Short mmCIF file of C-alpha atoms in Angstrom, two decimals:
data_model
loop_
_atom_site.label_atom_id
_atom_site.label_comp_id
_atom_site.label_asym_id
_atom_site.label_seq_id
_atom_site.Cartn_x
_atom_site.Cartn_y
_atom_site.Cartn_z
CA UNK Z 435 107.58 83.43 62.82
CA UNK Z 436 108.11 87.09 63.02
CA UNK Z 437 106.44 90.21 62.52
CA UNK Z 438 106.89 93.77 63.29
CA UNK Z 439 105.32 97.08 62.20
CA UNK Z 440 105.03 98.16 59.04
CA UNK Z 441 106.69 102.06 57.87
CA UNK Z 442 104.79 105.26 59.07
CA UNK Z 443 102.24 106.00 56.10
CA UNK Z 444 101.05 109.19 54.50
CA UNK Z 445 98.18 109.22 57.01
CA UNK Z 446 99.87 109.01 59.76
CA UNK Z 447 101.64 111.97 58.89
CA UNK Z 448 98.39 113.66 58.37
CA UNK Z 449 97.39 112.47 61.82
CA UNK Z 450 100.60 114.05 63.23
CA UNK Z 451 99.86 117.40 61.85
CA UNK Z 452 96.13 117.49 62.85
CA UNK Z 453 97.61 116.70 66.51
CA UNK Z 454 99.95 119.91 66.50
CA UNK Z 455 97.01 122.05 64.82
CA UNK Z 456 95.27 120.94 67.59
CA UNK Z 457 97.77 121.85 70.61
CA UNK Z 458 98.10 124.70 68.73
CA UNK Z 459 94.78 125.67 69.12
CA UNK Z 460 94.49 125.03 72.47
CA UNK Z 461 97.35 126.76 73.75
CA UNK Z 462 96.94 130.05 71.32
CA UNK Z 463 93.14 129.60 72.58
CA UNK Z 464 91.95 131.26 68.69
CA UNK Z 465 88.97 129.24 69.72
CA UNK Z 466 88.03 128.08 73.08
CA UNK Z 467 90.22 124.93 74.26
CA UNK Z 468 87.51 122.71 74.68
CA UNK Z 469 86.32 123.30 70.95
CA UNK Z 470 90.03 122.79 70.08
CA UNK Z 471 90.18 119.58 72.23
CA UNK Z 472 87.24 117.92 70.77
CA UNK Z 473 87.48 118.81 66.99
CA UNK Z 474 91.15 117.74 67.73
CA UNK Z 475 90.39 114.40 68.92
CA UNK Z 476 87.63 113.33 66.42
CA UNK Z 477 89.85 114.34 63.13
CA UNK Z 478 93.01 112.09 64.62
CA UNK Z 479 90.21 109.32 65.50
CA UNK Z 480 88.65 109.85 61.66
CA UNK Z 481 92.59 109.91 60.47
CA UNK Z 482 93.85 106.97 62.60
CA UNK Z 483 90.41 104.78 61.74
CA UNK Z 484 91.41 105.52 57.92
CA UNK Z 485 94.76 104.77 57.97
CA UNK Z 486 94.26 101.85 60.27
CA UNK Z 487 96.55 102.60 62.95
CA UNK Z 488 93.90 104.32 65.35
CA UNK Z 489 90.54 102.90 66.70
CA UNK Z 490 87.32 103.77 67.81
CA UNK Z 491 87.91 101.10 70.82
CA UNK Z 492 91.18 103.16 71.51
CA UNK Z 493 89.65 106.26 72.05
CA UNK Z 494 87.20 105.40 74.53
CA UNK Z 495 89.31 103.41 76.55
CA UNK Z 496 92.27 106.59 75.96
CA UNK Z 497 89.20 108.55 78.98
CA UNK Z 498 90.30 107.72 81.77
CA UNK Z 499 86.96 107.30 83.83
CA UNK Z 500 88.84 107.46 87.60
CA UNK Z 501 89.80 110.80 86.32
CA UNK Z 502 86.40 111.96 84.44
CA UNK Z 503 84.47 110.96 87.47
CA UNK Z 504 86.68 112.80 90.13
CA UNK Z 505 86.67 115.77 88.31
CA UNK Z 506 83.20 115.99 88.43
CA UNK Z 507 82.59 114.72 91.65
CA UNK Z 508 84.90 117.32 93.46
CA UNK Z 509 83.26 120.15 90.99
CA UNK Z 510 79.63 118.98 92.17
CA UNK Z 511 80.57 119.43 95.71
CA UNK Z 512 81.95 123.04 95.17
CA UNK Z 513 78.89 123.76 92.87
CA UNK Z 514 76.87 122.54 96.11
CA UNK Z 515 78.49 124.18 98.45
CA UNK Z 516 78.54 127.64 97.08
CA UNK Z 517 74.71 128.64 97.69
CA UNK Z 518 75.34 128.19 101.24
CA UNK Z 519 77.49 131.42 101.74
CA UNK Z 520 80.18 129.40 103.10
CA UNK Z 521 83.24 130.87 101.43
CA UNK Z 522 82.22 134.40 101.68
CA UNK Z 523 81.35 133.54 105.59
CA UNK Z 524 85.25 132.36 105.53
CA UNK Z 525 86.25 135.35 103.32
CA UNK Z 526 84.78 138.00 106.33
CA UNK Z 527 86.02 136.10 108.71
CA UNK Z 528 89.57 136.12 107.87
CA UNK Z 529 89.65 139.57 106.84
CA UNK Z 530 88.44 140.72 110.57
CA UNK Z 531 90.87 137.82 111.88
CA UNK Z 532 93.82 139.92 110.11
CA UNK Z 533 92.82 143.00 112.60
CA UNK Z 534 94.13 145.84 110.29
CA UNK Z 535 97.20 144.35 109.24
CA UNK Z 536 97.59 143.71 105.52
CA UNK Z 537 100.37 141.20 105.58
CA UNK Z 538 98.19 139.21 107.61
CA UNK Z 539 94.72 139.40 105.91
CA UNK Z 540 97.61 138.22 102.12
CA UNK Z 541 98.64 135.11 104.70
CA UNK Z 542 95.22 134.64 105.76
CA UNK Z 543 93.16 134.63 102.29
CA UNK Z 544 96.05 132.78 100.33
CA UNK Z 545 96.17 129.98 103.00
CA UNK Z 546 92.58 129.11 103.42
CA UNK Z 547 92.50 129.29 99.52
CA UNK Z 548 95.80 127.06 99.21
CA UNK Z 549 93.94 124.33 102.21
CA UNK Z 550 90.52 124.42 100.07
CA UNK Z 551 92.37 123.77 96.87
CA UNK Z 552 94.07 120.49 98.33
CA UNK Z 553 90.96 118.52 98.03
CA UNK Z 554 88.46 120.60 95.92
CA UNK Z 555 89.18 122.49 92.54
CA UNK Z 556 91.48 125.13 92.69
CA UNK Z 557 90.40 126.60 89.89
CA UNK Z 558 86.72 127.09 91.45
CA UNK Z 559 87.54 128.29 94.35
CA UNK Z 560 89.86 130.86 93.58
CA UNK Z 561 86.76 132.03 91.14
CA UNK Z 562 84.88 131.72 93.92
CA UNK Z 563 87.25 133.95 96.16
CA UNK Z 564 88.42 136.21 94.07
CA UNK Z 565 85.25 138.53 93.86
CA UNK Z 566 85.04 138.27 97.56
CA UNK Z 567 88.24 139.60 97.64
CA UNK Z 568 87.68 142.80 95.51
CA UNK Z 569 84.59 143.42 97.39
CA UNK Z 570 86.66 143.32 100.79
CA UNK Z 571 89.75 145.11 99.53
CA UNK Z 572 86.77 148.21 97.88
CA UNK Z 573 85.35 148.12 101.87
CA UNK Z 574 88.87 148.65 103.20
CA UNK Z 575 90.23 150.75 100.74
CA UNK Z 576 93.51 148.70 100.05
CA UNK Z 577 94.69 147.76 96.29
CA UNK Z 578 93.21 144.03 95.93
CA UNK Z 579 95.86 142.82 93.35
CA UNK Z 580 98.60 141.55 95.96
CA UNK Z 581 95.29 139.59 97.08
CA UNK Z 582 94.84 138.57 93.67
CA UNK Z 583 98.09 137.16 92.97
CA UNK Z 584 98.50 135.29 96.41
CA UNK Z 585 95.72 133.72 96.06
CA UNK Z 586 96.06 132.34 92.44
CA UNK Z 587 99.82 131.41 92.86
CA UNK Z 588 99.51 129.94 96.39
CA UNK Z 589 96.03 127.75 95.31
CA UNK Z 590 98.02 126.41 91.87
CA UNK Z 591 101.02 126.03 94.13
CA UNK Z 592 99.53 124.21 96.87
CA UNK Z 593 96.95 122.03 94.46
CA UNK Z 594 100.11 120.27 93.04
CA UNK Z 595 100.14 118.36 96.75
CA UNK Z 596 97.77 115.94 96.63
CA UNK Z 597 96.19 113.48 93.86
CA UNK Z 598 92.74 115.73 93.80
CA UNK Z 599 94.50 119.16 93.59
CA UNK Z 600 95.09 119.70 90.04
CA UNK Z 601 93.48 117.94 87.00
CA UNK Z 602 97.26 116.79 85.94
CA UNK Z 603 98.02 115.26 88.70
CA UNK Z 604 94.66 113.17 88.92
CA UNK Z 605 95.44 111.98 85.60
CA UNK Z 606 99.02 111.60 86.60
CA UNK Z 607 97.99 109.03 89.65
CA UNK Z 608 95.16 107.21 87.69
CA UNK Z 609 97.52 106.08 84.91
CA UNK Z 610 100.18 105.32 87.18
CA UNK Z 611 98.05 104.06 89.67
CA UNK Z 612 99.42 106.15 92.97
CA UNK Z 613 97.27 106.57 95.85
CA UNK Z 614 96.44 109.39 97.87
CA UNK Z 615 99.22 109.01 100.45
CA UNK Z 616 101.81 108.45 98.65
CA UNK Z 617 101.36 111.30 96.24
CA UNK Z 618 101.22 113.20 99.09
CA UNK Z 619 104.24 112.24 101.21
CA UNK Z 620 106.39 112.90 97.84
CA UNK Z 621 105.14 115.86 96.75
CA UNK Z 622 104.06 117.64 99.89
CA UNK Z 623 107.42 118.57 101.08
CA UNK Z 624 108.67 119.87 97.83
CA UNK Z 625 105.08 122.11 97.36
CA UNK Z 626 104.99 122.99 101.48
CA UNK Z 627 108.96 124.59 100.50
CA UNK Z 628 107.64 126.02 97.39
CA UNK Z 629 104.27 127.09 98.89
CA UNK Z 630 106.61 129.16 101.49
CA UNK Z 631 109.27 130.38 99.28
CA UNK Z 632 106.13 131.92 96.52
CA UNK Z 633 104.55 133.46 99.89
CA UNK Z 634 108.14 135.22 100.52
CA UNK Z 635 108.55 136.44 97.02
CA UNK Z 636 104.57 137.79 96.81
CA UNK Z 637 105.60 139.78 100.48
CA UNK Z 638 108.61 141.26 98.82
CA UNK Z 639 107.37 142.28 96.02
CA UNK Z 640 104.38 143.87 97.01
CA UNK Z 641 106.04 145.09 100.84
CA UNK Z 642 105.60 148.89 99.75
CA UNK Z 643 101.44 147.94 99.43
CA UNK Z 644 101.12 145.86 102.23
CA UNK Z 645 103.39 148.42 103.78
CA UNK Z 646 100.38 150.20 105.52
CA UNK Z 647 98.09 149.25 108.06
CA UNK Z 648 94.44 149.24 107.06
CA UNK Z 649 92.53 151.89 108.51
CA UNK Z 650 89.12 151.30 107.39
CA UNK Z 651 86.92 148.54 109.38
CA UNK Z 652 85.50 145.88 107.69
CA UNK Z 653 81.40 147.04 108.71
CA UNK Z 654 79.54 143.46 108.06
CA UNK Z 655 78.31 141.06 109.72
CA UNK Z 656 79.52 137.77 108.51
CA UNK Z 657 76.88 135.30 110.18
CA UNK Z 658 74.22 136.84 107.38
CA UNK Z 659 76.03 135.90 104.29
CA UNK Z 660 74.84 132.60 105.57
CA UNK Z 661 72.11 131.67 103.71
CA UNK Z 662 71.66 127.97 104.41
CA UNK Z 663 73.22 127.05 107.63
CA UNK Z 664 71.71 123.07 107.66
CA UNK Z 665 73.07 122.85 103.52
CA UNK Z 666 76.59 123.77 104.96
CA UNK Z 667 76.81 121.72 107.63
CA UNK Z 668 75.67 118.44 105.03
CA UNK Z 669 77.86 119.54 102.34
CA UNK Z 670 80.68 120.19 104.84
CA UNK Z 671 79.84 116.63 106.21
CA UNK Z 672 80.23 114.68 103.00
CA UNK Z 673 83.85 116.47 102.17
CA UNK Z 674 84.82 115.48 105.12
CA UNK Z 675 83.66 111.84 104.10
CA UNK Z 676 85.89 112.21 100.95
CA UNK Z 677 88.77 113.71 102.69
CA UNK Z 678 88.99 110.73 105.27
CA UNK Z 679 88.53 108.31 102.55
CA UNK Z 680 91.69 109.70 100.29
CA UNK Z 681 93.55 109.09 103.19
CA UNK Z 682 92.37 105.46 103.63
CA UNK Z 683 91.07 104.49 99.93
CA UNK Z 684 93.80 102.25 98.97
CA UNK Z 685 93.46 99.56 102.09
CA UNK Z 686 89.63 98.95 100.51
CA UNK Z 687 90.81 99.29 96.74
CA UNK Z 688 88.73 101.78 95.85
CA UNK Z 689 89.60 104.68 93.02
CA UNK Z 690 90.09 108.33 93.92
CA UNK Z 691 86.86 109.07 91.50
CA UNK Z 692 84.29 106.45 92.92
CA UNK Z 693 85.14 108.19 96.62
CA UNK Z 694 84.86 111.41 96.10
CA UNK Z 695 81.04 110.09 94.44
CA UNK Z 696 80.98 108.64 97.72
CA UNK Z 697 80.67 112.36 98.78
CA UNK Z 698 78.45 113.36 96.54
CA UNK Z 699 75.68 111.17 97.00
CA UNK Z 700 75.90 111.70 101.04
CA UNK Z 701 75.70 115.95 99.76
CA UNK Z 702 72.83 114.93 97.89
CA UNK Z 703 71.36 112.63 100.29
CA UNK Z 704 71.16 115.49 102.89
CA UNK Z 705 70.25 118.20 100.75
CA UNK Z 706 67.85 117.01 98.00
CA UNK Z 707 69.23 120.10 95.43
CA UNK Z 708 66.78 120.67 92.35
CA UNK Z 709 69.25 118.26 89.89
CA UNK Z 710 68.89 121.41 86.88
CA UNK Z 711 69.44 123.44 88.96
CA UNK Z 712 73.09 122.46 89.92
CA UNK Z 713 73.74 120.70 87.12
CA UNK Z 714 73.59 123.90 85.35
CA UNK Z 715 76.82 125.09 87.43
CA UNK Z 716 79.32 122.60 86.65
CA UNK Z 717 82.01 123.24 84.28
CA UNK Z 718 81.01 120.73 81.47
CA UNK Z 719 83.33 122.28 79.26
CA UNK Z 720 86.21 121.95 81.29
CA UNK Z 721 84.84 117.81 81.57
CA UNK Z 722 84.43 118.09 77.67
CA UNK Z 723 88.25 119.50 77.28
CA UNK Z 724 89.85 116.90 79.49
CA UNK Z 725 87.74 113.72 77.49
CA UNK Z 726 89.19 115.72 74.41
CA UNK Z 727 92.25 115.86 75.68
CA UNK Z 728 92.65 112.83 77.11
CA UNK Z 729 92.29 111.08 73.51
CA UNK Z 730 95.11 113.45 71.99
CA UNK Z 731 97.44 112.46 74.69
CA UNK Z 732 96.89 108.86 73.50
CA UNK Z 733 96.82 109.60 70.38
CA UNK Z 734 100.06 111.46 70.59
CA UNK Z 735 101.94 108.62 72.56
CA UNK Z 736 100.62 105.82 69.84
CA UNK Z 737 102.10 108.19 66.82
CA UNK Z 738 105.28 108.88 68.91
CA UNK Z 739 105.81 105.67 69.93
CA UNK Z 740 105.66 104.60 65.88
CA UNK Z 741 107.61 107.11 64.69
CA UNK Z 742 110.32 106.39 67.33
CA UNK Z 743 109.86 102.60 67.08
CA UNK Z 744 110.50 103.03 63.06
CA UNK Z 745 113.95 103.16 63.73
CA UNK Z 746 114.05 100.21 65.52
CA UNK Z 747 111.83 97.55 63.71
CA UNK Z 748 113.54 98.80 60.85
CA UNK Z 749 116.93 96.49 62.26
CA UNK Z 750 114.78 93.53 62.70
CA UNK Z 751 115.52 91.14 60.09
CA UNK Z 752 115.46 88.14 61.44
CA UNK Z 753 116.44 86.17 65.14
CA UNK Z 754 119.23 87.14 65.39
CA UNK Z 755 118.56 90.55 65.68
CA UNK Z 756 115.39 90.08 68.56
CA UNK Z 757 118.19 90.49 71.62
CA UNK Z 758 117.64 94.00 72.77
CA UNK Z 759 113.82 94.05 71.49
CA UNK Z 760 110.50 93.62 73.29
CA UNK Z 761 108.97 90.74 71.81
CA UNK Z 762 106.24 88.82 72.51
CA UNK Z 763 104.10 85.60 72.00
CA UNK Z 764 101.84 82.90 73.17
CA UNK Z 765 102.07 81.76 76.65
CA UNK Z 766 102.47 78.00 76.05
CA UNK Z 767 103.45 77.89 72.82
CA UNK Z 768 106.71 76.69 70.80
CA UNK Z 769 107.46 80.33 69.70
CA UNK Z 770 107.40 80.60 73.78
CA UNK Z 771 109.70 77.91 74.26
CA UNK Z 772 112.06 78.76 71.64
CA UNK Z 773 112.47 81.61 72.88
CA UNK Z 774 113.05 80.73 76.44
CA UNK Z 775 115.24 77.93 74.96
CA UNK Z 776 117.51 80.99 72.75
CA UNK Z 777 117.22 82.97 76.29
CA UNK Z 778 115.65 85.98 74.49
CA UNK Z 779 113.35 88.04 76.90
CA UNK Z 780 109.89 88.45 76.02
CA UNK Z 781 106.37 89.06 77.10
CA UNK Z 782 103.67 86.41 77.05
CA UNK Z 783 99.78 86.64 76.35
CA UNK Z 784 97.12 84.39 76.37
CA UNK Z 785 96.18 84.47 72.74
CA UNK Z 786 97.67 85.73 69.55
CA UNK Z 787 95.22 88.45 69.15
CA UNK Z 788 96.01 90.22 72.56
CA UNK Z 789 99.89 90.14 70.64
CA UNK Z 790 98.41 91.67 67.80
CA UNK Z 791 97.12 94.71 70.01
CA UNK Z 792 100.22 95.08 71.16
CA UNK Z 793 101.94 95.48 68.76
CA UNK Z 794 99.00 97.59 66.94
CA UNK Z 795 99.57 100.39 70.00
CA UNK Z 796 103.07 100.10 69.94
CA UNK Z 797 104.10 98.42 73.19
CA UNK Z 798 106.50 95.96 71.60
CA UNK Z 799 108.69 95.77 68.53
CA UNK Z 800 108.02 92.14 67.65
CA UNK Z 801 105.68 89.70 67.41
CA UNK Z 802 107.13 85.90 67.24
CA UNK Z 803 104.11 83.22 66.69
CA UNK Z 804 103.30 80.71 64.18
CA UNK Z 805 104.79 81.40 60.61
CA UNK Z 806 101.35 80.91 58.86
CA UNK Z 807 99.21 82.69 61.06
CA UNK Z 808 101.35 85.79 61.02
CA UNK Z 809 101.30 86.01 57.12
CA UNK Z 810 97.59 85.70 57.49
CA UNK Z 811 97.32 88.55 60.16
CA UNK Z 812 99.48 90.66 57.40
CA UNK Z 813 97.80 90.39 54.40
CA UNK Z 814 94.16 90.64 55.87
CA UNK Z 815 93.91 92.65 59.52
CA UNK Z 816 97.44 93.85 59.41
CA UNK Z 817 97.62 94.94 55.87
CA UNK Z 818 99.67 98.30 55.14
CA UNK Z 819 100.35 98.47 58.70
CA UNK Z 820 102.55 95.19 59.58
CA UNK Z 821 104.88 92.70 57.46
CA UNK Z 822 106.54 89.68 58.00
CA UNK Z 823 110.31 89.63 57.93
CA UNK Z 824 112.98 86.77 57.46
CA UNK Z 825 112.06 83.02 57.03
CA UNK Z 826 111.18 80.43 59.18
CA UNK Z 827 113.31 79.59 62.15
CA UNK Z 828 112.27 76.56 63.57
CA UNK Z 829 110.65 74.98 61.11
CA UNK Z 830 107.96 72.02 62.54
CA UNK Z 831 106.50 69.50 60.25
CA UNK Z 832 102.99 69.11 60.55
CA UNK Z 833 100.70 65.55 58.78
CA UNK Z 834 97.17 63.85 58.66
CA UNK Z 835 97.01 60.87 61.05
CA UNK Z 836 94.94 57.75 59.42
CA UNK Z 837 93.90 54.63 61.25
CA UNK Z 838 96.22 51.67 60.21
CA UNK Z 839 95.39 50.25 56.82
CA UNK Z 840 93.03 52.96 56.28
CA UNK Z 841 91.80 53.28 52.56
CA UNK Z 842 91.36 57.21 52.83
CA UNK Z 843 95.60 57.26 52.96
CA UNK Z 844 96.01 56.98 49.28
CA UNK Z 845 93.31 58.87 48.86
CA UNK Z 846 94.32 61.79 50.18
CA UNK Z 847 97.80 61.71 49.09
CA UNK Z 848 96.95 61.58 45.64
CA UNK Z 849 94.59 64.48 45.79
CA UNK Z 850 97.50 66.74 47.47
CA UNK Z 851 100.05 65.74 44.61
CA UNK Z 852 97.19 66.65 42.19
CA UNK Z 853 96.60 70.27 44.48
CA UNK Z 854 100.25 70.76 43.71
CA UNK Z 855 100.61 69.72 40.32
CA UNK Z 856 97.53 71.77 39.05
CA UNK Z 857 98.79 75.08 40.61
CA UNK Z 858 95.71 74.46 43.20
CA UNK Z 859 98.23 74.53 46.68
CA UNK Z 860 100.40 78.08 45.31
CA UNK Z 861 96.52 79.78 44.80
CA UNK Z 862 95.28 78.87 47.93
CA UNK Z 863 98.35 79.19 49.54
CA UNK Z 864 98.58 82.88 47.48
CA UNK Z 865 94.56 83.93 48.84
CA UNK Z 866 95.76 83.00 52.90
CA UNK Z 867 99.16 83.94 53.18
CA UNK Z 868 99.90 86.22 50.01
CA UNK Z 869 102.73 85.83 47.72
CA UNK Z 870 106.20 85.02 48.99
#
């Protein structure tokens, strides 16, 4: 009553080197990552459906929608915020807050860009700051790239921080299922001496440009880059609502992604935005990559995982060699209680099917079940992809039950001598459960 995966096939290998064209492609960029991403992920789907180790049903469930969602939640807030003039109100501010001093107005800009990043996307706002920043330095007459580089390093550096900062680690805390806080109180003290330690370097290296105070004076008047005051405010309301509820989302079980929707529909709410309009300005193809991506990442750990488990289920021969494995079966059933009986760990499911998709992804070496139904799974579902190996172990003899003095008894046991006389029993048996 044991089964485990069958040897990696031709297609898989042809699976396994679409996967590195694919990274390939994404990381030389010869085409943009998102077309890389999504051509990727349909030929290892196509591959995987054909060779019958990769599904459809895989796929889809491989996007994670806490992390989809969240994305572009947080990017639909920035995209709403923007028209308002806020950052470039911040950006003037700052810059007259730094009074002349160039080592101030690098802390300043790389700060509020590091804060911002924490909850929205980094990537965004430094986009967002970073012609700001030319257009300042050009005013004051200073060299913008120490500017430049602050403000990219310190907003990557500081976005590792918390669960929202960076795309990774969203995807990072949906599949391991780590809230807000606790992302935080890990990683924040590692990033806050990294954050400090990158803000050191960036002063050294640049000291003999930020060596000079700034004689120019920044000539505008920040209160008329504002150019909707009450779409601030409501924008700056609801990302407030988001930021309290990462803080507290876990005590009402709700995901990172359905909050910071939370957010947007309060934005929305208040501001009533023409929906093309602002739909136009959010990074689909950055949503597009990550879906992409997101199914090559799967795909890549079920390939990996087979090719590693090979090994393995290649030393399974038979009961005596299940110590050591993950195996699993029926709740309930006598594989179960053999098992428990032989003190062999193992999983349980509810039905054999759910063991079957198990061991389909890879998440155990073995499946232990009824001796039948196994050789029925692998010569019809299971066919080129899992086998049956060793006998019986605990065999169980199975009859027909007749009332007493029942006339159907002779019946019936005449008609099963004449199934196995005939050759009847070894073709039916041979159609169900293939040839031994």
């Amino acid at each position: 009553m044991e089964m485990d995966s069958g040897a990696v096939t031709s297609t898989m290998w042809l699976a396994a080197s679409i996967l590195v064209a694919a990274y390939a492609l994404i990381f030389t960029e010869v085409i943009h990552r998102t077309l890389a991403a999504v051509i990727g992920a349909v030929a290892m789907v196509l591959v995987g459906m054909i060779g019958g180790f990769y599904s459809e049903a895989a796929a889809v469930a491989a996007i994670d929608a806490n992390t989809m969602f969240l994305l572009m939640g947080m990017m639909t807030l920035v995209v709403l915020l923007k028209p308002t003039g806020g950052f470039e109100y911040l950006a003037i501010r700052l810059a007259k807050l730094a009074k002349g001093s160039p080592v101030r107005l690098l802390i300043y800009l790389s700060t509020a860009v590091t804060i911002i990043s924490l909850f929205l996307d980094n990537v965004t706002t430094v986009l967002v700051f970073a012609p700001l920043t030319v257009v300042i330095a050009r005013l004051l007459g200073i060299n913008p790239v120490p500017y430049l580089m602050a403000e990219a390093l310190l907003s990557d550096t500081g976005g590792v921080a918390t669960l929202v900062g960076d795309p990774p680690n969203v995807m990072i805390g949906s599949a391991a299922g780590i809230d807000f806080n606790r992302f935080l109180f890990h990683m924040g003290p590692i990033i806050l001496v990294a954050w400090a330690a990158t803000l050191c370097l960036l002063l050294f290296l640049f000291r003999k440009e930020l060596a000079h105070k700034i004689d120019e004076v920044l000539d505008l008047d920040e209160s008329k880059v504002l150019k909707d005051l009450r779409g601030l405010f409501a924008v700056c309301f609801a990302i407030a609502v988001v930021i309290i509820l990462f803080f507290i989302h876990h005590r009402f079980h709700l995901f990172p992604g359905y909050v910071a929707w939370i957010g947007v529909a309060v934005a929305l709410a208040l501001v009533r935005p023409d929906p093309d309009e602002f739909l136009r300005e959010i990074d689909w193809s950055v949503l597009l990559f990550f879906a992409g991506l997101f199914i090559i990442a799967n795909f890549t750990a079920s390939v990996t995982t087979r090719l590693t488990l090979q090994q393995i289920q290649g030393a399974i021969n038979g009961p005596q060699d299940l110590p050591g494995k993950i195996v699993v079966t029926v709740a309930g059933s006598t594989a179960d209680e053999w098992l428990t009986d032989q003190q062999i760990s193992h999983r349980t499911v509810a039905n054999v099917e759910d063991a079957y998709a198990q061991l389909d992804v890879g998440n155990v070496h073995a499946v232990v079940y009824d001796y039948p139904v196994l050789r029925y799974y692998a010569l019809t579902h299971g066919n080129g992809r899992v086998h049956v190996v060793g006998a019986p172990f605990n065999e169980e003899d199975y009859g027909i039950a007749f009332g007493s003095g029942s006339p159907l008894r002779e019946e019936i046991n005449r008609a099963l001598l004449q199934l196995r006389e005939d050759g009847t029993y070894d073709s039916l048996y041979a159609r169900w459960f293939g040839d031994e």
